[in-house]
XYZ file of C-alpha atoms in Angstrom:
291
model
C 67.391 31.822 111.044
C 68.877 34.979 112.559
C 71.439 33.299 114.870
C 72.639 30.962 112.078
C 73.046 33.877 109.685
C 75.037 35.852 112.243
C 77.438 32.879 112.658
C 77.934 32.480 108.900
C 78.261 36.125 107.906
C 81.790 37.565 107.674
C 80.410 40.756 109.290
C 78.081 39.536 112.061
C 77.566 43.073 113.376
C 75.392 43.765 110.306
C 71.942 42.546 111.336
C 69.826 43.300 108.257
C 68.147 46.186 106.472
C 67.600 49.177 108.732
C 65.942 51.512 106.234
C 65.616 52.355 102.566
C 65.893 55.863 101.099
C 63.463 57.395 98.607
C 64.623 60.635 96.993
C 61.796 63.099 96.274
C 61.713 66.543 94.675
C 58.895 68.003 96.794
C 59.080 66.670 100.336
C 55.696 68.001 101.497
C 53.917 66.701 98.392
C 55.581 63.312 98.746
C 54.449 63.095 102.377
C 50.845 63.668 101.286
C 51.168 61.048 98.546
C 52.551 58.345 100.864
C 49.887 59.121 103.467
C 47.290 58.437 100.747
C 49.042 55.109 100.168
C 48.097 54.268 103.746
C 51.331 54.953 105.604
C 51.588 56.846 108.890
C 54.447 59.325 108.601
C 56.549 60.704 111.433
C 56.840 64.473 111.861
C 59.362 66.126 109.569
C 63.043 65.807 110.389
C 66.039 67.844 109.286
C 69.678 66.736 109.214
C 71.825 69.095 111.270
C 74.443 70.819 109.133
C 72.930 69.470 105.907
C 70.363 70.884 103.484
C 68.169 67.760 103.556
C 65.040 66.835 105.479
C 62.875 63.742 105.736
C 59.662 62.048 106.703
C 59.906 58.455 107.899
C 57.548 55.495 107.716
C 58.354 53.344 110.715
C 57.949 49.591 111.134
C 58.940 47.430 114.094
C 62.454 46.702 112.814
C 62.900 48.770 109.628
C 61.628 51.927 107.969
C 61.285 53.955 104.773
C 62.864 57.413 104.619
C 61.429 60.007 102.240
C 64.374 62.315 101.625
C 64.172 65.797 100.105
C 66.123 69.038 99.839
C 65.128 71.830 102.228
C 68.044 74.206 101.641
C 69.879 73.710 98.305
C 72.653 76.048 99.450
C 73.807 73.473 102.015
C 75.334 69.995 101.663
C 72.851 67.542 100.096
C 75.046 64.407 99.894
C 74.463 64.199 96.103
C 70.682 64.130 96.438
C 70.494 67.073 94.046
C 72.367 65.119 91.355
C 70.100 62.099 91.808
C 66.919 64.182 91.512
C 68.060 65.685 88.214
C 67.457 62.250 86.678
C 64.482 60.904 88.615
C 62.739 60.374 91.926
C 62.684 56.988 93.621
C 64.717 54.505 95.598
C 68.318 55.612 96.087
C 69.782 52.918 98.317
C 69.613 51.569 101.839
C 71.148 51.507 105.279
C 72.092 48.273 106.983
C 71.401 47.906 110.688
C 73.931 47.332 113.433
C 73.835 47.454 117.219
C 77.534 48.337 117.424
C 78.983 50.600 114.747
C 82.490 50.370 116.223
C 82.553 46.568 116.075
C 81.017 46.716 112.619
C 83.782 48.965 111.298
C 86.425 46.690 112.849
C 84.884 43.580 111.283
C 84.777 45.279 107.881
C 88.453 46.190 108.085
C 89.255 42.599 109.075
C 87.828 41.346 105.764
C 89.613 43.998 103.714
C 86.813 46.562 103.391
C 87.854 50.089 104.388
C 84.863 52.072 105.686
C 84.629 55.729 106.590
C 83.731 56.147 110.234
C 82.167 55.498 112.613
C 80.804 59.035 112.716
C 77.798 60.664 114.360
C 74.810 62.202 112.589
C 71.990 64.043 114.352
C 68.751 65.387 112.966
C 66.062 67.626 114.324
C 62.658 65.975 114.682
C 59.769 68.411 114.980
C 57.424 66.899 117.584
C 54.318 68.687 118.870
C 55.892 68.974 122.320
C 59.116 70.403 120.896
C 62.114 69.561 118.755
C 64.230 66.540 119.729
C 67.581 65.343 118.362
C 67.720 61.667 117.311
C 71.307 60.484 117.022
C 72.834 57.846 114.757
C 76.205 56.153 114.499
C 77.135 55.779 110.833
C 79.654 53.630 109.002
C 80.020 54.668 105.366
C 80.800 51.868 102.922
C 82.956 52.319 99.814
C 80.975 51.850 96.595
C 83.086 48.865 95.535
C 81.969 46.997 98.685
C 78.283 47.161 97.668
C 78.323 47.028 93.849
C 75.254 48.362 92.016
C 73.734 49.768 95.217
C 74.551 52.730 97.437
C 74.612 51.553 101.067
C 75.855 52.488 104.517
C 75.453 51.156 108.061
C 73.368 52.779 110.784
C 73.217 52.307 114.557
C 70.364 53.983 116.454
C 71.645 55.745 119.552
C 68.229 57.151 120.577
C 65.658 54.625 119.257
C 62.963 55.789 121.673
C 62.773 59.115 119.832
C 61.926 57.713 116.412
C 59.926 54.540 117.014
C 56.739 55.390 118.920
C 53.890 52.832 119.070
C 51.367 55.031 117.248
C 53.838 55.577 114.389
C 53.862 51.808 113.701
C 50.159 51.593 112.850
C 49.406 52.034 109.155
C 46.028 52.194 107.416
C 47.301 49.860 104.693
C 48.296 47.310 107.382
C 51.988 47.440 106.398
C 54.325 45.708 108.861
C 57.814 45.776 107.353
C 60.199 45.605 104.429
C 60.512 42.234 102.702
C 62.909 43.100 99.888
C 64.348 45.708 97.552
C 64.876 44.967 93.845
C 67.708 46.458 91.769
C 67.862 46.244 87.956
C 71.398 45.547 86.685
C 72.942 44.268 83.470
C 74.472 41.149 85.035
C 72.706 39.659 88.086
C 75.153 36.742 88.262
C 78.158 39.053 88.259
C 76.548 41.103 91.015
C 76.720 38.098 93.336
C 80.521 38.056 93.487
C 80.789 41.638 94.688
C 78.620 40.943 97.733
C 80.375 37.774 98.905
C 83.001 39.476 101.124
C 80.396 41.122 103.381
C 77.638 38.484 103.465
C 79.394 35.237 102.548
C 78.324 32.399 100.233
C 75.585 31.083 102.527
C 73.671 34.359 102.245
C 74.101 34.926 98.499
C 71.960 32.849 96.122
C 71.957 33.255 92.362
C 70.168 32.014 89.219
C 70.555 33.163 85.626
C 68.064 36.024 86.150
C 68.423 36.931 89.817
C 70.855 37.203 92.703
C 69.312 37.370 96.193
C 71.191 38.624 99.258
C 69.747 37.489 102.592
C 70.735 40.338 104.906
C 69.277 38.723 108.035
C 66.310 41.104 108.005
C 65.078 41.575 104.448
C 66.457 40.644 101.040
C 68.181 42.540 98.236
C 67.302 41.205 94.786
C 69.422 41.933 91.694
C 67.817 41.168 88.355
C 67.969 42.355 84.753
C 65.185 43.848 82.642
C 64.028 40.403 81.526
C 63.780 39.365 85.162
C 61.836 42.518 86.039
C 59.407 41.777 83.210
C 58.794 38.357 84.755
C 58.371 39.784 88.244
C 56.055 42.618 87.172
C 54.492 41.714 83.787
C 51.566 44.093 84.330
C 53.992 47.039 84.439
C 55.652 46.315 81.063
C 56.984 48.469 79.428
C 59.140 49.486 82.358
C 60.769 52.923 82.672
C 63.978 53.297 80.652
C 66.285 54.346 83.478
C 70.006 53.649 83.134
C 71.283 50.876 85.378
C 71.782 50.176 88.113
C 68.176 51.159 88.803
C 66.827 50.591 92.323
C 63.294 49.865 91.196
C 61.003 48.104 93.621
C 60.121 47.653 97.257
C 58.223 44.647 98.592
C 56.336 45.394 101.813
C 54.599 42.906 104.106
C 51.009 43.599 105.154
C 48.964 41.940 107.869
C 45.736 41.970 105.821
C 45.909 42.125 102.017
C 42.169 42.725 101.657
C 42.264 45.724 103.983
C 45.296 47.015 102.101
C 43.470 46.780 98.756
C 40.361 48.373 100.253
C 42.345 51.349 101.513
C 44.032 51.924 98.163
C 40.701 51.631 96.357
C 39.110 54.139 98.722
C 41.939 56.611 98.036
C 41.652 56.054 94.255
C 45.192 54.676 94.108
C 45.874 52.459 91.105
C 46.734 49.017 92.502
C 47.060 45.826 90.446
C 45.695 42.813 92.328
C 47.962 39.800 92.877
C 47.446 36.522 94.689
C 49.307 37.740 97.775
C 48.266 41.383 97.688
C 48.723 44.085 95.069
C 51.249 46.151 93.113
C 51.303 49.939 93.056
C 52.976 51.327 89.893
C 55.817 53.854 90.187
C 53.759 56.880 89.121
C 51.733 56.506 92.332
C 54.749 56.422 94.670
C 57.440 58.891 93.563
C 59.016 56.453 91.143
C 58.923 53.394 93.437
C 57.223 50.152 92.431
C 55.559 48.956 95.651
C 54.473 45.353 95.997
C 52.283 44.702 99.042
C 52.241 41.034 100.108
C 50.601 38.999 102.830
C 52.838 35.961 103.266
């Protein structure tokens, strides 16, 4: 499906979901919590020139970034404002192999990005600190309605994706989808058409699904969320848009459940895996599935 999607998309340089961002108030505590969930975390990183740091959960072609404030006196890119309301999913980064071509393709369809620009962060490895580098293209909010998003190209992938970092006790293998709660899922579809095109945007009365080429973005309302996660009703009363849930593929759903049970993590069994409620994962609903 990947080659066909690339031909149909108005911005073929966007190749899917690169990573999702989870804002947390206590970065060290969050790292411990997600390790208990069965994820292998990278060493801590820190964004150069910013007051934010992270731990990452790496998969073969995507990852989860736990993002926290290390120095509140420095630039936090509005993370401080987000954390005043809640912890949880903040948005995502799309992947590209060529940030320059990506920016040019966006301008060709009438979207004006900021960049490309370079971001580096310090990664604290046992053998010493290294500097992973990223090429970023920042998207205007109107280009990705109801979801904060940007585009990321990895300039030094060998520094952040080591084989031992890809092995997780819960048998997680990658990101399947992210779910966003909005007032009007049908209306959300129209805002995403310029970047992904009609072949990649599917909608019903309760849900719009964007096929990014590597992972899906799902927009639904509160009634749709209640259908997706009936065991979690009543849901938190966050104002919309609320980036609520993350679906993660696992290689072995039984081993995933066993790990969570061993760690005394509340997990609600489903036919394909299990659901971890948001109080166990810094405000994120995690659905583990074996397809």
